[in-house]
Structures are given as C-alpha cells and as structure tokens.
C-alpha cells in the first residue's frame, strides 16, 4: 500500500501535518507531492521547517495564475507523477485548486482518492472553493467527513454511506500537537508589544472579499471602527493576495497594524490570546472554536455551521456597521462551548482507514 499526499497551500500543509506525522509513526509507505500553489517562504517553507515535516518528494512549482491556468498546470503535473509512482491512494485536503486538480488527476487514472474534510458546503457557487470541494467529493472513494453534519450533507447528496468516515477535523490534531510547543518556544505577543486579551487579530484573503473593492473597503472600515471603539490594537497578518489587492485599489488604513503572514506557532499564540478574532478564513473559524476564542466571520455564509451552532462564531458580512455590531456582541459572550471538530486523532484515524486497519 503506497499513499501519495498532495498539498500545495498554507492550510493544506497545516491540516495535512497530522496525517503526515501519522504516516511516519505507523511506518507507512508514502510520499508528499507539493504542487507549489503557494511558494513564498512565509506561506510555504516556514511550515515545513517549523513543524519538522519531511521534504516533499516532488514540487511542481505551479505557482500563481488564473483558475484554469493554475488548475491545468497542477492537473498535468500531478498526472505525470502519479503515472510514474502508481500509488494506491491519493489524499487531498480541503477545497483549493490543488485539491480539485489532485483528485481529478487521480480518479482519471483509476487511483483511489481520499478527501480529507469532505462534505463541507457553503452553498455559494460564487466561491471557487465551493466548486472545488463539491467536485473533489464526487471524485473520492474515501470521504473523511470532519463531523456528523458533513456526513449528513454527503448522504443527502447521494454519496454511499460506506464511503463516508467521520474522523474529526485534522485541525484539532494540529492545534493540540502544536499549542504546547508554541508556548514553550517563543512569545509572539512580546515581539508585537501585545498584552493577552487586549488586542484583536484579523485575517482576510478570500477572493470574493479582497478582489471586490466595495467589500474589501467595508472590511477595512469595519476594522478601523473596532480599533476606535475599543481603543485596542488590531493586528492583521496580511495574505499576499490581500496585500496585492490593497495596493491595487489604493486602500489606506492607519488604525490597523499590518504585519507579514506569521509562522504557525506564532499565529496559534496570537489566536489563543486574542480578545476576539475577525476572519474570512475557514481554518481560523475552526481554530478559534477549538481554542475557545470568539470569532466574527467576515462573510455572508460559512461551510463551518458547527461553529455557529455552538456559538463560537457569528457571520458579519463585510458592512462596517455589521462588523462593529457583531464584534461588540462577541466580546461579551462566555466561551463555554464544546469543540465540535473531534478529539485530535483524525490524522491517525484517516491513515488507519486507508491502510485497511479500520473502517
Ligand atoms: C488559495 C485558495 C484558498 C485558500 C488560500 C489559503 C484556491 C482557489 N484558493 O487562495 O481557498 O483559502 O489559498 O491561503 O485554491 N501569492 C504569493 N505567494 C504565494 C501564494 C500566492 O504572493 O506563495 C499571491 C499571488 O499574487 C497570487 C495570489 O497570492 O496571485 C493568490 O494566490 P492563489 O494561490 O491563486 O490563491 P489564494 O488567494 O492564495
Ligand atoms: N495561519 C498562519 N499564519 C498566518 C495566518 C494564518 O499560520 O499569518 C494559519 C492558521 O493558523 C490556519 C491556516 O493558516 O491554520 C489558515 O489558512 P488560510 O486562512 O490561508 O486558508 P483557509 O483556511 O481559509 O483555506
């Protein structure tokens, strides 16, 4: 049994790290195929180094481009390597162009596909991620649903029950495995002169937010109002897409502290000690829920409804009024919710299922 782990972006490296660690621990025959969708040091290598992950056997260096161009490059590159390596199973994680191309390349070669984080739906086809995750699910032989809710969605779409495995989300493993390490290693708050619970943390990078001037401006105005209202620092490690689009639109923001994207241990510390996190990231909605930090999501919908159900997260969209209103509400709540994303053993479970030990 040989497994190929396809990954290409920051969240895939982080969320696949527990699967990679499980492969190492269980002495599985596997290799990593990096598509190179993300390539800047602080979006890619820093995570391999800090999480001490083995090097990818292949890197396609696909880089950036339009959706068709990027997906096409990855599709051809993954296919070439799969034809050489002939693994038994290809694992993909999440909803990026890397995931769609990896799953499609494998299934056309009649190689089994395992989709980690299957069954998530925003029901918003304007999002490239929604199209990617739906198609990846339909290419898959093993659907690793993080929650019972995701399983129900798949069943509702006619996916055979026997191919669905509720494993928990590997982000819980990643948080548990790295949080302790984070507190023992360095102090990201000191570096930024921050005091616990006396700052807001922001991430926003989604195409439908930052590529649309009105929406991006709405977010920035909302964040500036949060900075004013609470008289506390608002820290925004800015994704390269968002940086590029801010410059492109000529958006200025003087009350927000922009920093470069940070390494995972620093980000976990910043998240865990924030008064509130405002984000449009999928992974950050989950992590804040696990870390028991309230979250305001800068979107109109979410494919992580479990966070809304337990009360760790609310949707604010991108209007400044809604953002400030939801922030005011979320700083008052008690963080008594239970984490709905599993016990932190998803990585091991996934590898065992694929290896046929379980399931
Ligand atoms: C991609 C995913 C998104 C995911 C995000 C994680 C798709 C369709 N989108 O979005 O679902 O949430 O990754 O962060 O797959 N860039 C750099 N350096 C890099 C990577 C990107 O400078 O290492 C810049 C380039 O200008 C590029 C832009 O960011 O054009 C967008 O990169 P791309 O990979 O197309 O999409 P993301 O916005 O990163
Ligand atoms: N993250 C990080 N450094 C940062 C911002 C985010 O390590 O400066 C991590 C974060 O902890 C989470 C992941 O990146 O695990 C989320 O990735 P992203 O928001 O890029 O993608 P999404 O989850 O929206 O697909």
XYZ file of C-alpha atoms and ligand atoms in Angstrom:
423
model
C 0.000 0.000 0.000
C 1.514 3.299 -1.131
C -0.068 6.659 -0.310
C 0.510 9.941 -2.119
C -0.237 13.106 -0.128
C -0.953 16.023 -2.449
C -0.724 19.509 -0.931
C 0.052 22.991 -2.157
C -1.122 25.816 0.102
C -0.635 27.021 3.668
C -3.805 25.484 5.140
C -3.148 22.154 3.406
C 0.355 21.930 4.865
C -1.001 22.686 8.344
C -4.014 20.357 8.105
C -2.100 17.537 6.446
C 0.707 17.722 9.039
C -1.112 15.343 11.445
C -1.687 12.885 8.560
C 2.000 13.063 7.617
C 3.010 12.561 11.241
C 0.664 9.558 11.449
C 2.219 8.059 8.295
C 5.643 8.438 9.898
C 4.508 6.918 13.202
C 2.744 3.983 11.557
C 5.650 3.393 9.177
C 3.509 3.759 6.098
C 4.916 3.833 2.560
C 4.003 7.371 1.446
C 5.344 10.431 -0.302
C 4.431 14.109 -0.471
C 3.653 15.798 -3.767
C 3.757 19.591 -3.395
C 2.046 21.438 -6.223
C 3.784 24.756 -5.479
C 0.486 26.678 -5.496
C 1.920 28.590 -2.533
C 5.628 29.302 -2.770
C 6.525 32.438 -0.732
C 8.678 31.476 2.242
C 6.072 32.590 4.805
C 3.210 30.763 3.000
C 5.080 27.501 2.470
C 8.577 26.555 3.661
C 8.231 28.094 7.092
C 5.610 25.446 7.920
C 7.754 22.519 6.763
C 10.657 23.822 8.829
C 8.747 24.705 11.961
C 6.521 21.605 12.020
C 9.546 19.461 11.137
C 7.785 17.833 8.219
C 9.665 15.621 5.778
C 10.537 17.219 2.455
C 8.163 16.780 -0.470
C 9.467 14.175 -2.915
C 8.184 16.325 -5.799
C 7.403 20.004 -6.218
C 5.531 21.019 -9.358
C 6.278 24.751 -8.872
C 2.862 25.519 -10.388
C 2.769 28.989 -8.801
C 0.035 31.577 -9.322
C -2.250 32.201 -12.301
C -5.883 32.304 -13.339
C -8.028 29.423 -12.102
C -7.874 27.497 -15.380
C -4.172 28.086 -15.838
C -3.238 27.107 -12.285
C -5.589 24.113 -12.106
C -4.454 22.914 -15.534
C -0.786 23.114 -14.645
C -1.349 21.172 -11.443
C -3.568 18.591 -13.186
C -0.915 17.791 -15.796
C 1.904 17.765 -13.252
C 0.128 15.513 -10.759
C -0.901 13.117 -13.527
C 2.699 12.759 -14.738
C 3.919 11.857 -11.268
C 1.050 9.506 -10.471
C 1.747 7.621 -13.706
C 5.352 7.144 -12.617
C 4.685 6.342 -8.960
C 1.362 4.437 -9.235
C 0.313 4.934 -5.575
C -2.730 3.029 -4.312
C -4.366 6.083 -2.775
C -4.063 9.836 -3.230
C -5.004 12.021 -0.276
C -6.091 15.642 -0.730
C -7.284 18.071 1.938
C -9.767 20.941 1.722
C -11.014 22.996 -1.196
C -8.198 24.676 -3.136
C -7.325 24.372 -6.818
C -4.626 21.909 -5.724
C -7.343 19.679 -4.246
C -9.540 19.700 -7.338
C -6.635 19.019 -9.693
C -5.114 16.332 -7.437
C -8.417 14.487 -7.044
C -9.253 14.706 -10.744
C -5.827 13.526 -11.902
C -6.003 10.518 -9.577
C -9.537 9.382 -10.328
C -8.952 9.535 -14.106
C -6.033 7.162 -13.581
C -8.320 4.901 -11.503
C -6.286 5.594 -8.407
C -8.367 5.795 -5.242
C -8.910 9.271 -3.808
C -9.319 10.160 -0.142
C -10.753 13.612 0.556
C -9.872 14.962 3.976
C -12.531 17.496 5.067
C -15.267 16.092 2.851
C -18.907 17.218 2.968
C -18.442 20.918 3.709
C -20.876 23.173 1.861
C -21.400 26.936 1.802
C -23.991 26.509 -0.989
C -22.395 29.554 -2.618
C -21.180 28.686 -6.099
C -19.601 32.144 -6.455
C -16.792 30.814 -4.265
C -14.098 28.893 -6.144
C -13.672 26.771 -3.008
C -17.294 25.551 -3.141
C -16.852 24.257 -6.675
C -13.548 22.615 -5.743
C -14.898 20.855 -2.678
C -18.038 19.555 -4.383
C -16.056 18.168 -7.324
C -13.362 16.700 -5.071
C -16.047 14.910 -3.036
C -17.515 13.444 -6.214
C -14.087 12.146 -7.292
C -13.473 10.467 -3.932
C -13.560 6.861 -2.759
C -12.900 7.745 0.889
C -14.776 10.785 2.189
C -13.292 11.867 5.513
C -16.092 13.981 6.963
C -14.988 16.048 9.952
C -18.419 15.984 11.639
C -21.749 14.153 11.584
C -23.218 17.237 9.931
C -20.808 16.889 6.996
C -21.721 13.201 6.776
C -25.437 14.041 6.612
C -24.797 16.507 3.808
C -22.987 13.844 1.783
C -25.714 11.272 2.392
C -28.264 13.876 1.274
C -26.345 14.228 -1.985
C -26.436 10.502 -2.617
C -22.879 9.614 -1.601
C -22.813 5.945 -0.485
C -22.699 5.705 3.301
C -19.976 3.042 3.205
C -17.508 5.510 1.662
C -18.005 8.168 4.378
C -15.909 8.153 7.559
C -16.472 10.681 10.336
C -12.980 11.300 11.628
C -12.959 14.751 13.204
C -11.031 17.583 11.599
C -7.242 17.330 11.474
C -7.054 20.995 12.538
C -7.805 19.797 16.090
C -4.790 17.469 15.923
C -2.681 20.334 14.567
C -3.762 22.685 17.365
C -3.216 20.102 20.125
C 0.120 18.964 18.687
C 1.488 22.477 18.357
C -0.078 24.648 21.029
C 2.168 23.447 23.832
C 5.169 23.735 21.567
C 4.058 27.277 20.767
C 4.031 28.399 24.390
C 7.398 26.807 25.150
C 9.184 28.156 22.067
C 8.651 31.869 21.659
C 6.439 34.705 22.666
C 4.773 36.244 19.646
C 2.884 38.708 21.842
C 6.098 40.198 23.257
C 7.515 40.627 19.768
C 4.485 42.778 18.877
C 4.166 44.509 22.255
C 0.749 42.993 22.899
C -0.964 42.056 26.145
C -3.191 38.970 26.405
C -6.867 39.704 25.643
C -6.038 43.328 24.812
C -5.896 43.155 21.029
C -7.904 41.937 18.042
C -6.495 39.540 15.451
C -7.602 39.645 11.814
C -7.109 37.568 8.686
C -8.912 38.196 5.383
C -7.885 36.908 1.999
C -10.885 35.419 0.166
C -11.237 36.217 -3.498
C -14.876 37.330 -3.099
C -13.825 39.782 -0.344
C -10.446 41.225 -1.234
C -10.834 41.231 -5.036
C -14.030 43.318 -4.758
C -13.235 46.934 -3.827
C -16.518 47.671 -2.041
C -16.287 44.556 0.110
C -12.625 44.989 0.963
C -13.191 48.669 1.838
C -16.149 47.659 4.003
C -13.977 45.213 5.934
C -11.187 47.747 6.425
C -13.644 50.440 7.599
C -15.258 47.944 9.980
C -11.849 47.008 11.422
C -10.945 50.673 11.889
C -14.173 51.193 13.788
C -13.297 48.227 16.011
C -9.851 49.780 16.693
C -11.508 53.138 17.576
C -14.367 51.771 19.644
C -12.226 49.536 21.867
C -9.051 51.619 21.685
C -7.046 48.421 21.286
C -4.568 47.247 18.615
C -5.963 45.411 15.573
C -3.295 43.090 14.163
C -3.649 41.842 10.590
C -1.056 39.384 9.229
C -1.844 40.100 5.632
C -2.059 37.350 2.995
C -0.176 38.184 -0.243
C -3.423 38.275 -2.268
C -4.918 40.837 0.132
C -1.703 42.916 0.167
C -1.682 42.945 -3.639
C -5.348 43.997 -3.856
C -4.979 46.711 -1.176
C -2.231 48.278 -3.253
C -4.229 47.798 -6.435
C -7.341 49.536 -5.042
C -5.272 52.164 -3.206
C -6.959 51.342 0.119
C -5.354 53.018 3.140
C -5.791 52.064 6.766
C -3.935 53.860 9.523
C -5.559 52.287 12.554
C -4.713 48.685 11.655
C -1.296 47.136 12.263
C -0.407 45.131 9.165
C 2.313 42.521 9.529
C 3.639 39.844 7.192
C 1.987 36.384 7.446
C 3.442 34.678 10.506
C 4.615 31.133 11.228
C 2.147 28.639 12.699
C 3.342 28.652 16.303
C 3.241 32.451 16.409
C -0.210 32.503 14.821
C -1.550 29.966 17.320
C -0.271 32.111 20.196
C -1.762 35.266 18.712
C -5.091 33.497 18.212
C -5.212 31.876 21.639
C -4.604 35.178 23.460
C -6.728 37.476 21.277
C -9.786 39.249 22.723
C -11.602 38.395 19.502
C -10.644 37.174 16.038
C -12.179 38.600 12.851
C -11.611 36.483 9.772
C -12.805 35.116 6.457
C -10.555 32.048 6.729
C -12.022 28.572 7.026
C -9.235 27.193 9.193
C -9.296 30.174 11.527
C -13.048 29.746 12.175
C -12.264 26.193 13.297
C -9.141 27.002 15.297
C -10.810 29.790 17.275
C -13.615 27.361 18.121
C -11.070 24.805 19.376
C -9.095 27.473 21.262
C -12.272 28.907 22.848
C -11.725 32.372 21.427
C -14.766 34.172 19.973
C -14.785 34.733 16.225
C -16.543 37.149 13.866
C -16.608 35.851 10.302
C -16.334 38.459 7.564
C -18.546 36.542 5.167
C -22.247 36.115 4.359
C -22.169 32.327 4.758
C -19.973 29.576 6.119
C -19.333 25.918 5.370
C -18.480 25.556 9.069
C -22.034 25.871 10.544
C -20.925 23.847 13.581
C -19.164 26.992 14.850
C -22.403 28.984 14.595
C -24.339 26.203 16.300
C -22.029 26.115 19.356
C -21.916 29.923 19.471
C -18.172 30.441 18.969
C -18.692 32.277 15.695
C -21.109 34.719 14.044
C -21.424 35.938 10.465
C -20.950 39.671 9.939
C -20.550 40.006 6.183
C -18.495 42.988 5.093
C -20.500 46.058 6.082
C -18.767 48.219 8.721
C -21.990 48.511 10.755
C -22.459 44.744 10.961
C -18.789 44.174 11.764
C -18.779 46.570 14.719
C -22.163 45.305 15.941
C -21.082 41.652 15.885
C -17.718 42.485 17.468
C -19.477 44.322 20.316
C -21.696 41.292 20.863
C -18.974 38.639 20.636
C -16.654 40.286 23.199
C -19.403 39.837 25.785
C -20.034 36.105 25.367
C -18.771 33.346 27.631
C -16.528 30.796 25.967
C -18.260 27.724 27.365
C -18.889 25.880 24.099
C -17.672 22.374 23.291
C -15.374 21.804 20.336
C -17.456 20.049 17.637
C -14.480 19.094 15.441
C -13.294 15.919 17.171
C -10.721 14.585 19.601
C -7.454 15.426 17.848
C -6.891 11.912 16.494
C -8.253 12.466 12.990
C -4.850 12.136 11.280
C -4.191 8.702 12.715
C -7.760 7.568 12.033
C -7.513 8.584 8.376
C -4.266 6.723 7.809
C -5.584 3.620 9.578
C -8.735 3.609 7.450
C -6.737 3.939 4.247
C -4.372 1.217 5.362
C -7.381 -1.006 5.989
C -6.701 -1.419 9.706
C -10.120 0.077 10.411
C -13.269 1.012 8.572
C -5.801 29.833 -2.076
C -7.087 29.038 -2.157
C -7.979 29.423 -0.990
C -7.258 29.275 0.328
C -5.956 30.033 0.304
C -5.178 29.736 1.552
C -7.857 28.429 -4.403
C -8.867 28.713 -5.440
N -7.821 29.300 -3.384
O -6.141 31.201 -2.229
O -9.113 28.574 -0.977
O -8.081 29.778 1.359
O -5.180 29.602 -0.837
O -4.280 30.727 1.887
O -7.141 27.466 -4.487
N 0.719 34.673 -3.699
C 2.003 34.981 -3.282
N 2.738 33.975 -2.719
C 2.288 32.730 -2.550
C 0.981 32.440 -2.969
C 0.210 33.424 -3.535
O 2.476 36.103 -3.426
O 3.014 31.889 -2.008
C -0.124 35.751 -4.274
C -0.044 35.850 -5.786
O -0.130 37.196 -6.131
C -1.297 35.112 -6.237
C -2.288 35.414 -5.107
O -1.494 35.483 -3.932
O -1.757 35.550 -7.485
C -3.368 34.367 -4.958
O -2.802 33.052 -4.805
P -3.668 31.745 -5.171
O -2.906 30.541 -4.850
O -4.219 31.865 -6.544
O -4.927 31.852 -4.244
P -5.051 32.244 -2.699
O -5.728 33.562 -2.603
O -3.758 32.064 -2.010
N -2.063 30.955 9.602
C -0.692 31.092 9.876
N -0.135 32.330 9.775
C -0.844 33.439 9.429
C -2.234 33.287 9.140
C -2.812 32.028 9.228
O -0.021 30.106 10.211
O -0.262 34.529 9.349
C -2.671 29.612 9.657
C -3.875 29.472 10.560
O -3.475 29.116 11.856
C -4.699 28.374 9.902
C -4.323 28.474 8.448
O -3.175 29.324 8.371
O -4.329 27.084 10.358
C -5.461 29.058 7.666
O -5.055 29.267 6.331
P -5.761 30.296 5.358
O -6.532 31.282 6.153
O -4.698 30.786 4.445
O -6.705 29.367 4.491
P -8.196 28.814 4.685
O -8.274 28.106 5.974
O -9.117 29.982 4.600
O -8.367 27.929 3.500
